[in-house]
XYZ file of C-alpha atoms in Angstrom:
681
model
C 49.647 71.797 21.373
C 48.712 72.991 17.934
C 46.205 74.816 15.902
C 43.613 72.290 14.886
C 42.098 69.256 16.526
C 43.150 68.999 20.098
C 45.827 66.420 20.800
C 45.325 63.754 23.395
C 48.040 65.272 25.498
C 47.882 67.781 28.286
C 50.519 70.268 29.256
C 49.522 72.223 32.356
C 51.749 75.284 32.053
C 54.627 72.974 31.062
C 54.722 71.752 34.548
C 56.039 69.226 35.321
C 59.458 69.465 33.639
C 60.902 66.454 31.920
C 64.514 67.467 31.396
C 66.903 68.386 34.205
C 68.673 70.773 31.821
C 65.613 72.900 31.000
C 63.429 72.845 34.019
C 59.803 73.669 33.457
C 57.520 73.081 30.802
C 56.095 69.663 30.268
C 53.668 72.096 28.683
C 55.977 73.665 26.225
C 57.215 76.655 28.221
C 60.777 77.724 28.850
C 59.602 81.142 30.005
C 62.236 82.929 27.940
C 62.196 86.675 28.368
C 61.432 88.905 25.418
C 65.110 89.586 24.724
C 65.981 85.883 25.007
C 63.263 84.698 22.614
C 64.899 83.978 19.250
C 62.003 82.181 17.579
C 58.880 80.097 18.167
C 57.632 76.774 16.777
C 53.892 76.443 16.218
C 52.028 73.192 15.561
C 49.490 71.854 13.080
C 48.224 68.663 11.483
C 47.486 67.672 7.911
C 43.907 68.877 8.281
C 44.883 72.319 9.644
C 48.124 73.251 7.900
C 46.262 74.565 4.853
C 44.199 76.948 6.976
C 47.322 78.132 8.827
C 48.992 79.029 5.536
C 45.995 80.411 3.660
C 44.960 82.640 6.560
C 48.602 83.465 7.327
C 47.856 82.827 10.997
C 49.384 80.536 13.599
C 47.815 79.803 16.988
C 48.284 77.994 20.305
C 46.095 77.357 23.400
C 45.573 80.228 25.830
C 48.188 79.113 28.377
C 50.913 79.611 25.746
C 50.118 83.324 25.527
C 52.719 83.859 28.264
C 55.371 83.784 25.519
C 53.307 84.309 22.359
C 52.716 87.865 23.602
C 56.505 88.415 23.347
C 56.492 87.780 19.588
C 57.317 90.953 17.625
C 57.225 91.625 13.865
C 60.111 89.931 12.071
C 60.658 87.203 14.708
C 61.459 83.869 12.984
C 58.669 81.281 13.225
C 58.400 77.617 12.258
C 55.449 75.261 11.747
C 55.672 71.668 12.982
C 53.281 69.157 11.393
C 52.406 66.487 13.960
C 51.022 64.236 11.200
C 54.283 63.735 9.305
C 56.658 64.995 12.069
C 58.204 67.599 9.740
C 59.255 71.187 10.433
C 58.187 73.783 7.855
C 59.751 77.210 7.386
C 61.091 79.746 7.323
C 58.245 82.040 8.440
C 58.309 85.259 10.401
C 55.828 87.266 12.423
C 53.925 89.869 10.423
C 52.660 91.464 13.630
C 52.723 91.062 17.384
C 51.389 88.054 19.260
C 47.828 88.747 20.366
C 44.711 87.055 21.691
C 41.875 86.134 19.313
C 43.063 87.790 16.104
C 40.573 85.358 14.554
C 38.269 84.094 17.344
C 36.833 81.351 15.110
C 39.980 79.972 13.473
C 40.462 76.201 13.187
C 36.862 75.387 14.018
C 34.617 73.150 11.938
C 32.112 75.782 10.770
C 33.020 78.978 12.594
C 30.115 78.624 15.019
C 32.268 78.069 18.091
C 35.197 79.889 19.627
C 38.699 78.747 18.767
C 40.660 76.576 21.184
C 43.826 78.342 20.054
C 43.436 82.053 20.897
C 47.159 82.854 21.364
C 47.745 83.911 17.763
C 50.192 85.736 15.517
C 49.941 86.832 11.857
C 52.726 85.364 9.704
C 54.390 85.619 6.327
C 56.913 83.498 4.453
C 60.501 84.634 4.860
C 62.178 81.839 2.894
C 60.577 78.776 1.329
C 62.478 75.612 2.202
C 62.012 71.875 2.033
C 60.345 70.578 5.248
C 62.883 69.112 7.656
C 62.431 65.659 9.202
C 62.425 65.377 12.973
C 65.678 63.409 13.080
C 67.281 66.356 11.264
C 66.111 69.176 13.537
C 65.896 67.260 16.828
C 69.673 67.465 17.538
C 69.473 71.254 17.138
C 66.735 71.679 19.765
C 67.551 68.600 21.830
C 67.468 70.606 25.083
C 63.823 71.456 24.333
C 62.706 67.811 24.337
C 61.024 66.964 27.638
C 59.798 63.586 26.361
C 60.706 61.331 23.439
C 58.325 63.017 20.980
C 57.368 66.245 22.797
C 59.328 69.467 22.934
C 58.983 73.074 24.081
C 58.116 75.610 21.398
C 60.246 78.520 22.632
C 63.654 78.837 20.930
C 66.636 80.864 22.026
C 68.732 82.821 19.548
C 71.356 80.096 19.068
C 68.750 77.419 18.296
C 66.903 79.737 15.917
C 70.097 80.608 14.040
C 70.962 76.926 13.582
C 67.465 76.031 12.389
C 67.502 78.907 9.882
C 70.920 77.848 8.623
C 69.846 74.209 8.223
C 66.560 75.046 6.496
C 68.257 77.604 4.250
C 70.427 74.823 2.856
C 67.232 73.273 1.479
C 65.728 76.276 -0.278
C 63.045 75.358 -2.822
C 64.002 76.547 -6.312
C 61.707 78.115 -8.922
C 60.877 74.738 -10.490
C 59.510 73.171 -7.312
C 57.280 75.700 -5.657
C 55.131 74.363 -2.826
C 51.450 75.388 -2.728
C 51.796 76.871 0.765
C 53.992 79.655 -0.577
C 51.296 80.911 -2.951
C 49.791 83.154 -0.290
C 53.027 85.112 0.023
C 53.082 86.186 -3.643
C 51.297 89.527 -3.943
C 50.563 91.989 -6.732
C 53.074 94.676 -5.764
C 54.422 95.887 -9.091
C 52.500 99.176 -8.792
C 55.246 100.709 -6.701
C 58.031 100.191 -4.176
C 58.049 101.401 -0.564
C 60.139 104.374 0.376
C 63.098 104.020 2.715
C 61.220 105.582 5.613
C 58.773 102.670 5.533
C 61.467 100.076 6.118
C 61.026 98.347 9.451
C 63.865 97.854 11.858
C 63.961 94.188 10.878
C 65.105 95.102 7.347
C 61.783 94.313 5.710
C 59.543 96.626 3.716
C 55.918 96.999 4.715
C 53.590 97.608 1.829
C 51.847 100.988 2.021
C 48.123 101.411 1.562
C 46.367 103.397 -1.174
C 47.148 106.632 0.620
C 50.850 106.010 -0.102
C 50.427 105.419 -3.828
C 49.499 101.736 -4.043
C 46.573 100.891 -6.271
C 46.406 97.311 -4.952
C 47.374 97.333 -1.281
C 48.273 94.142 0.581
C 48.025 95.855 3.963
C 45.019 93.832 5.068
C 46.899 90.554 4.644
C 49.986 91.729 6.497
C 52.124 90.861 3.457
C 55.656 92.217 3.290
C 58.246 92.661 0.600
C 61.836 91.792 1.460
C 65.070 92.319 -0.342
C 65.041 88.553 -0.777
C 61.591 88.441 -2.362
C 62.282 91.329 -4.842
C 63.667 89.549 -7.922
C 64.864 91.483 -10.971
C 65.212 89.329 -14.064
C 68.717 89.399 -15.473
C 67.421 89.748 -19.042
C 65.127 92.600 -18.168
C 66.816 95.273 -16.127
C 63.499 97.068 -15.808
C 62.425 94.420 -13.306
C 59.438 93.177 -15.238
C 57.145 90.912 -13.270
C 55.218 88.408 -15.323
C 51.526 87.834 -14.687
C 51.258 90.620 -12.129
C 53.136 88.613 -9.478
C 56.740 88.539 -8.370
C 58.998 86.035 -10.057
C 60.351 83.310 -7.786
C 63.912 83.645 -6.432
C 66.605 82.968 -9.027
C 70.011 81.418 -8.474
C 71.689 84.664 -7.457
C 68.834 85.520 -5.117
C 69.328 82.185 -3.395
C 73.065 82.820 -3.180
C 72.375 86.159 -1.577
C 69.989 84.577 0.940
C 72.545 81.953 1.884
C 75.247 84.598 2.230
C 73.001 86.578 4.569
C 72.371 83.490 6.689
C 76.131 82.816 6.721
C 76.749 86.326 8.022
C 74.174 85.803 10.772
C 75.722 82.476 11.788
C 79.231 83.948 11.845
C 78.067 86.797 14.041
C 76.374 84.383 16.476
C 79.129 81.764 16.634
C 82.778 81.502 17.552
C 83.727 79.953 14.195
C 86.678 81.668 12.471
C 85.963 83.757 9.379
C 87.583 81.876 6.508
C 89.067 83.322 3.364
C 86.441 81.470 1.363
C 83.663 83.253 3.251
C 85.327 86.624 2.634
C 85.782 85.825 -1.053
C 82.114 84.798 -1.367
C 81.040 87.959 0.429
C 83.120 90.100 -1.901
C 81.686 88.342 -4.944
C 78.112 88.847 -3.785
C 78.685 92.432 -2.685
C 79.980 93.239 -6.173
C 76.544 92.498 -7.638
C 74.745 95.803 -7.293
C 71.376 94.226 -7.952
C 71.221 93.187 -4.291
C 71.413 96.708 -2.913
C 68.330 98.083 -1.110
C 66.251 100.390 -3.291
C 65.798 103.853 -1.798
C 63.451 106.237 -3.505
C 60.484 108.501 -3.157
C 57.158 106.655 -3.401
C 55.759 109.559 -5.364
C 57.892 108.542 -8.369
C 56.406 106.507 -11.186
C 57.365 102.782 -11.267
C 59.369 103.277 -14.485
C 61.335 106.122 -12.906
C 62.109 103.920 -9.921
C 63.387 101.108 -12.104
C 65.470 103.543 -14.207
C 67.040 104.747 -10.964
C 67.867 101.126 -10.210
C 69.517 100.808 -13.627
C 71.726 103.814 -12.821
C 72.823 102.119 -9.625
C 73.694 98.999 -11.632
C 75.761 101.068 -14.099
C 77.724 102.695 -11.277
C 78.351 99.440 -9.471
C 81.403 98.540 -11.586
C 83.149 101.688 -10.351
C 82.235 101.423 -6.702
C 82.850 97.695 -6.307
C 86.636 98.167 -6.133
C 86.296 99.514 -2.591
C 84.385 96.459 -1.311
C 87.387 94.225 -0.445
C 88.818 96.867 1.929
C 85.445 97.294 3.615
C 85.120 93.533 4.036
C 88.640 93.343 5.455
C 87.674 95.954 8.048
C 84.578 93.951 8.947
C 86.645 90.784 9.349
C 89.123 92.640 11.568
C 86.250 93.982 13.657
C 84.836 90.495 14.107
C 88.218 89.155 15.197
C 88.511 91.946 17.773
C 85.008 91.190 19.002
C 85.892 87.499 19.394
C 88.988 88.425 21.384
C 86.848 90.594 23.638
C 84.422 87.699 24.143
C 87.273 85.373 25.157
C 88.567 87.905 27.705
C 85.075 88.419 29.059
C 84.544 84.645 29.361
C 87.759 84.257 31.369
C 86.643 86.986 33.772
C 83.224 85.378 34.202
C 84.781 81.943 34.842
C 87.035 83.467 37.468
C 84.110 85.170 39.217
C 82.032 81.978 39.144
C 84.902 80.073 40.733
C 85.209 82.660 43.501
C 81.447 82.548 44.059
C 81.495 78.760 44.414
C 84.327 79.027 46.967
C 82.403 81.674 48.896
C 79.248 79.527 48.979
C 81.270 76.604 50.287
C 82.744 78.750 53.061
C 79.267 80.022 53.984
C 77.972 76.455 54.257
C 80.894 75.524 56.498
C 80.195 78.516 58.732
C 76.522 77.530 58.990
C 77.487 74.007 60.055
C 79.805 75.417 62.721
C 77.020 77.651 64.022
C 74.717 74.634 64.341
C 77.365 72.788 66.309
C 77.845 75.719 68.671
C 74.086 76.058 69.218
C 73.778 72.376 70.061
C 76.738 72.502 72.440
C 75.278 75.542 74.199
C 71.822 73.892 74.410
C 72.333 70.123 74.915
C 68.591 69.596 75.566
C 68.036 69.815 71.832
C 69.586 66.379 71.188
C 69.405 62.951 72.781
C 72.291 61.530 74.748
C 73.123 58.874 72.117
C 73.437 61.333 69.211
C 76.727 62.338 67.639
C 77.775 65.107 65.328
C 77.666 64.241 61.612
C 80.310 65.430 59.174
C 77.796 66.426 56.500
C 75.198 68.545 58.250
C 76.683 69.119 61.658
C 74.777 66.411 63.567
C 72.959 63.119 63.384
C 69.611 64.169 64.757
C 66.251 62.473 64.981
C 63.377 63.993 66.927
C 59.707 63.132 67.119
C 58.838 66.510 65.598
C 60.525 65.997 62.236
C 59.404 66.102 58.611
C 60.354 63.475 56.043
C 61.231 64.953 52.618
C 60.850 62.471 49.762
C 62.504 62.734 46.326
C 62.134 65.837 44.129
C 64.414 67.873 41.923
C 67.210 70.285 42.923
C 67.688 72.095 39.612
C 70.230 69.594 38.308
C 69.279 66.091 39.447
C 66.134 64.022 39.942
C 66.393 62.812 43.526
C 65.910 59.435 45.166
C 66.855 60.991 48.499
C 64.947 60.640 51.742
C 65.834 63.364 54.245
C 64.633 64.063 57.764
C 64.205 67.765 58.502
C 64.102 68.864 62.143
C 62.678 72.403 62.372
C 63.754 73.208 65.899
C 67.517 73.142 65.294
C 66.868 73.725 61.567
C 68.988 70.793 60.407
C 68.560 67.872 58.052
C 69.700 64.248 58.144
C 70.065 61.987 55.100
C 68.419 58.580 55.406
C 68.396 55.492 53.197
C 67.427 56.648 49.673
C 64.565 55.121 47.681
C 65.148 52.385 45.136
C 64.637 54.886 42.288
C 64.543 58.642 41.752
C 61.017 59.966 42.283
C 59.489 63.346 41.640
C 55.736 64.079 41.549
C 55.325 61.161 43.926
C 52.578 61.050 46.519
C 53.232 59.960 50.096
C 51.109 58.706 52.954
C 51.621 56.664 56.116
C 50.333 53.344 57.410
C 51.355 51.406 60.542
C 54.204 53.815 61.258
C 55.741 53.477 57.789
C 56.005 55.970 54.936
C 54.588 54.906 51.548
C 55.732 56.488 48.238
C 53.356 55.920 45.324
C 54.122 56.275 41.603
C 55.699 59.506 40.386
C 58.678 59.555 38.082
C 60.946 62.006 36.299
C 58.398 63.860 34.189
C 58.970 61.813 31.030
C 59.153 58.402 32.700
C 56.266 57.538 35.006
C 56.171 54.762 37.590
C 53.527 52.369 38.891
C 55.859 51.122 41.635
C 55.187 51.480 45.357
C 57.659 51.268 48.208
C 57.529 51.895 51.952
C 60.121 53.106 54.451
C 60.512 51.686 57.961
C 62.195 54.295 60.227
C 63.170 51.669 62.809
C 65.176 49.699 60.239
C 66.110 52.586 57.927
C 65.008 50.322 55.080
C 62.779 50.537 51.993
C 60.481 47.630 51.016
C 58.744 47.143 47.649
C 54.970 46.551 47.492
C 52.514 45.551 44.728
C 52.419 48.081 41.913
C 49.572 50.423 41.064
C 47.279 49.442 38.205
C 48.724 52.224 36.007
C 51.851 54.336 35.708
C 51.113 57.862 36.932
C 52.255 60.767 39.059
C 51.120 64.085 40.545
C 48.285 62.253 42.273
C 46.964 62.636 45.809
C 47.103 59.934 48.451
C 45.751 59.418 51.937
C 45.136 56.641 54.430
C 41.626 55.877 55.677
C 40.555 52.920 57.845
C 43.957 51.230 57.405
C 43.679 51.401 53.635
C 45.760 53.555 51.268
C 44.009 55.497 48.514
C 45.761 56.735 45.334
C 43.609 59.510 43.890
C 43.661 60.958 40.341
C 46.971 62.022 38.782
C 48.191 61.660 35.214
C 50.826 60.179 32.923
C 51.673 62.970 30.462
C 48.864 61.959 28.102
C 45.751 61.598 30.238
C 44.337 63.286 33.309
C 42.712 60.728 35.575
C 39.690 60.551 37.835
C 40.596 56.988 38.865
C 40.955 56.007 42.515
C 42.820 52.892 43.641
C 42.790 51.342 47.109
C 45.515 49.208 48.718
C 44.588 46.774 51.488
C 47.540 45.083 53.214
C 45.441 42.004 53.934
C 44.424 41.639 50.285
C 47.935 42.441 49.093
C 47.018 44.266 45.874
C 45.530 47.479 44.513
C 41.780 47.489 43.883
C 39.904 49.951 41.672
C 37.293 51.807 43.696
C 34.801 54.600 43.066
C 36.212 57.289 40.737
C 35.990 61.026 41.375
C 33.467 63.188 39.564
C 36.226 65.187 37.815
C 39.541 64.320 36.201
C 42.293 65.835 38.313
C 46.029 65.993 37.579
C 48.365 67.840 39.996
C 45.589 67.912 42.590
C 45.983 67.942 46.364
C 44.304 65.592 48.804
C 44.074 64.768 52.493
C 42.122 62.793 55.068
C 40.099 64.732 57.643
C 37.577 63.468 60.195
C 37.187 60.071 58.515
C 36.691 61.394 54.980
C 38.925 61.896 51.925
C 39.184 65.260 50.173
C 40.371 65.965 46.602
C 40.918 69.627 45.793
C 41.743 71.536 42.582
C 44.033 70.189 39.862
C 44.054 70.230 36.068
C 41.447 68.349 34.007
C 43.243 68.475 30.645
C 41.730 71.824 29.640
C 41.559 74.157 32.629
C 42.742 74.484 36.203
C 40.026 73.757 38.719
C 38.725 75.465 41.829
C 36.255 72.647 42.539
C 36.627 70.128 45.349
C 34.991 66.845 46.310
C 34.786 64.540 49.320
C 34.636 60.760 49.698
C 32.742 59.408 52.713
C 33.239 55.638 53.044
C 29.796 55.324 54.649
C 28.228 56.699 51.462
C 30.761 55.012 49.177
C 30.680 57.889 46.703
C 32.357 61.184 45.903
C 30.302 64.283 46.634
C 30.966 67.785 45.370
C 31.628 70.355 48.087
C 32.016 74.127 47.995
C 34.621 75.278 45.455
C 37.720 77.249 46.382
C 37.950 80.942 45.588
C 40.944 80.419 43.276
C 41.755 77.895 40.550
C 44.868 76.023 41.508
C 46.926 72.964 40.696
C 50.450 71.891 41.761
C 49.459 73.066 45.258
C 49.514 71.463 48.703
C 46.692 70.507 51.064
C 47.367 70.172 54.795
C 44.958 69.079 57.525
C 45.404 70.908 60.846
C 43.086 71.631 63.783
C 40.083 70.112 62.038
C 40.500 72.289 58.928
C 42.039 71.974 55.477
C 44.641 74.478 54.243
C 45.129 74.866 50.454
C 48.550 76.404 49.863
C 49.972 78.140 46.786
C 50.023 76.386 43.407
C 49.460 77.458 39.818
C 46.228 79.198 38.741
C 46.573 78.737 34.980
C 48.746 81.768 34.350
C 51.186 82.116 37.252
C 52.290 80.657 40.553
C 50.321 82.104 43.462
C 50.992 82.779 47.136
C 47.353 82.698 48.195
C 46.073 80.318 50.864
C 42.540 79.196 51.693
C 41.047 77.391 54.680
C 38.116 74.964 54.542
C 36.084 74.366 57.669
C 33.844 71.300 57.148
C 31.490 72.507 59.891
C 30.790 75.686 57.918
C 31.195 74.116 54.475
C 33.017 77.225 53.205
C 36.473 78.152 51.929
C 37.898 81.293 53.542
C 40.823 83.256 52.157
C 43.549 83.833 54.712
C 46.948 85.546 54.792
C 49.044 84.635 51.710
C 52.522 83.178 51.923
C 55.539 85.448 51.560
C 56.388 83.956 48.150
C 54.437 82.585 45.194
C 55.246 78.907 44.852
C 53.872 75.671 43.448
C 55.023 72.044 43.522
C 55.929 72.726 47.126
C 56.243 70.259 49.996
C 54.111 70.955 53.061
C 53.333 69.278 56.379
C 51.945 70.206 59.789
C 53.506 69.578 63.195
C 51.079 70.192 66.041
C 49.653 73.676 65.339
C 52.279 74.778 62.802
C 52.408 74.379 59.018
C 55.774 74.124 57.254
C 56.066 74.914 53.526
C 59.371 73.769 51.999
C 60.886 74.680 48.636
C 58.843 74.620 45.436
C 58.850 76.564 42.188
C 58.523 80.342 42.469
C 58.259 80.999 38.728
C 59.967 79.850 35.550
C 63.141 78.069 36.615
C 63.396 79.797 40.004
C 63.412 77.050 42.642
C 62.816 78.171 46.213
C 65.401 77.372 48.878
C 63.436 78.849 51.780
C 60.929 77.550 54.311
C 57.808 79.388 55.421
C 56.075 78.678 58.716
C 52.424 79.371 59.529
C 50.782 79.440 62.931
C 47.193 80.522 63.442
C 47.101 84.060 64.803
C 50.743 84.715 63.904
C 50.583 84.459 60.120
C 53.466 83.430 57.861
C 57.105 83.765 58.851
C 59.987 83.051 56.497
C 63.077 81.178 57.580
C 66.031 80.464 55.341
C 67.393 76.953 55.435
C 70.802 76.453 53.893
C 70.597 72.814 54.861
C 67.533 72.241 52.647
C 68.910 73.920 49.521
C 66.883 74.300 46.314
C 64.186 71.657 46.038
C 60.889 71.223 44.208
C 58.519 68.404 43.109
C 59.221 66.786 46.485
C 56.729 65.415 49.020
C 56.615 65.880 52.784
C 55.030 63.928 55.622
C 55.179 63.655 59.411
C 55.072 60.108 60.819
C 54.962 60.751 64.560
C 51.734 61.289 66.508
C 48.570 62.418 64.785
C 50.230 65.211 62.797
């Protein structure tokens, strides 16, 4: 997303993920904590970049405020132009990330509210040539969740590498870009005192009360040691035309040296003699020392004081090599400490893995002992399996289809039996599927569409439990996932969904006798990551994301009326949730409400036509798998928040509420689907 015209893409919270390495954010979110956030990329287009730079303001849609609020003054920022696919920088935050700093920014005439309220004031730290995508993509490759889409949050290592790469393309005085003009301010009336220096090393310009005749406070402009240029021919620091001169050659050398120091501190690269020699050379130039003075002094007095420092520099510079040698020694000692610490961590991780393996073995042994002590729990023809402790199939079992375990997109089909709390692996699907929708017809399980977040499928396949075999069927009319599906009157319906670019209201119907998918009546609303079910001869579509907001609305399709009708809305907006039919009612479970995963549950009684809030689950979770067996609902896995994948199961029974049960056999799993084939469950 970007500040400007809205792209034809949707990113609900950055769910679903599109890279197994960085789990969540097909919306641009890594959910880095404040201390982990090293920088942020904002977006623009050719028709909005000028406003971003002139107003010194960047913005993103509201859902991105979850990390924009963590931006603090001095944090490095970058501006990506979607029109030419170039990264501009280096910028930095001139204030904290806030909502609606300018409520009417990036609108046609200022008469409507901005679509990008998560905003931050900015300033130019270092003006560099824009970097092509093929240059910066390798640096932030882990952030790419699709071929041309990436998450905006950067960690410290990525930020350091981007700064280093951009700094190698600093724009010299003869080729100043127009977007830097806003950073040049009339500041020759005085220099800030040392007590006004921010922790980031930058000087904030004081207002008139601190001796400035022309204050830049309202623009959030800052003066840095990099931007203060003293002409070599004029030791008084004369500034022509009332503006600061552009960085000279030595200023650029100093900037590069500073970036080199940052990179050395953040990397394991050895400190070379050349780096030390360059540091000593630059340190010997006293013109790059910070200016400390009383703001009550006249400008001429301040500059004379600077001259004195320059005169004394030739005497003091002899001590610099020894200081640098001490710094190099300190860095070497720090690197040695890091190596020792890494060895200890590796050793602990190895022991932890061994302990987890032993725990799993103990659990399997316990299952065996329970089955031996209670033989009624298995059939006479069943044997013990080497992987999970038994080869068990019961009528009251739940099929788990595909998903993601934190490392791998899964093609697995597993049968979970709640009573002995064990799982059996069955024949896997023909391809890995997450965000797939499942339904049943004629005793078989059907998996529709889905994909791996970046790659979406239109394929359909069914599983026959009697043969333990998957069979391919005619494909859907479009590639999509995170849809709802249900079976009604021996016909399968694929409802809504999306493909990473569009949210859909489309509904397709599959008739075995016809042998192909037929477009039928569309829903009233576009719904991605919705939930659906069949109840009492009607189809229900509940919640989801329409490309702009998460929905609390719901609608019903009655085949006798051959149209979708709006019904009472839920009490909570939610997408990425589950919908389960049980005892003539619909249960909406968990999901994402636009800002966080929720634990809330609601029940819809079609006889009353109302949604009623009931006891919440023990944990917030979305993209969960859920199914009902008789009078009991089972919720399996899902995403708790960020990259925290649930490995527990919660069980609900009317009158008894939610009970949590841990299932080591299930493990971490999200973006999976669940269904019960036996009986009417």
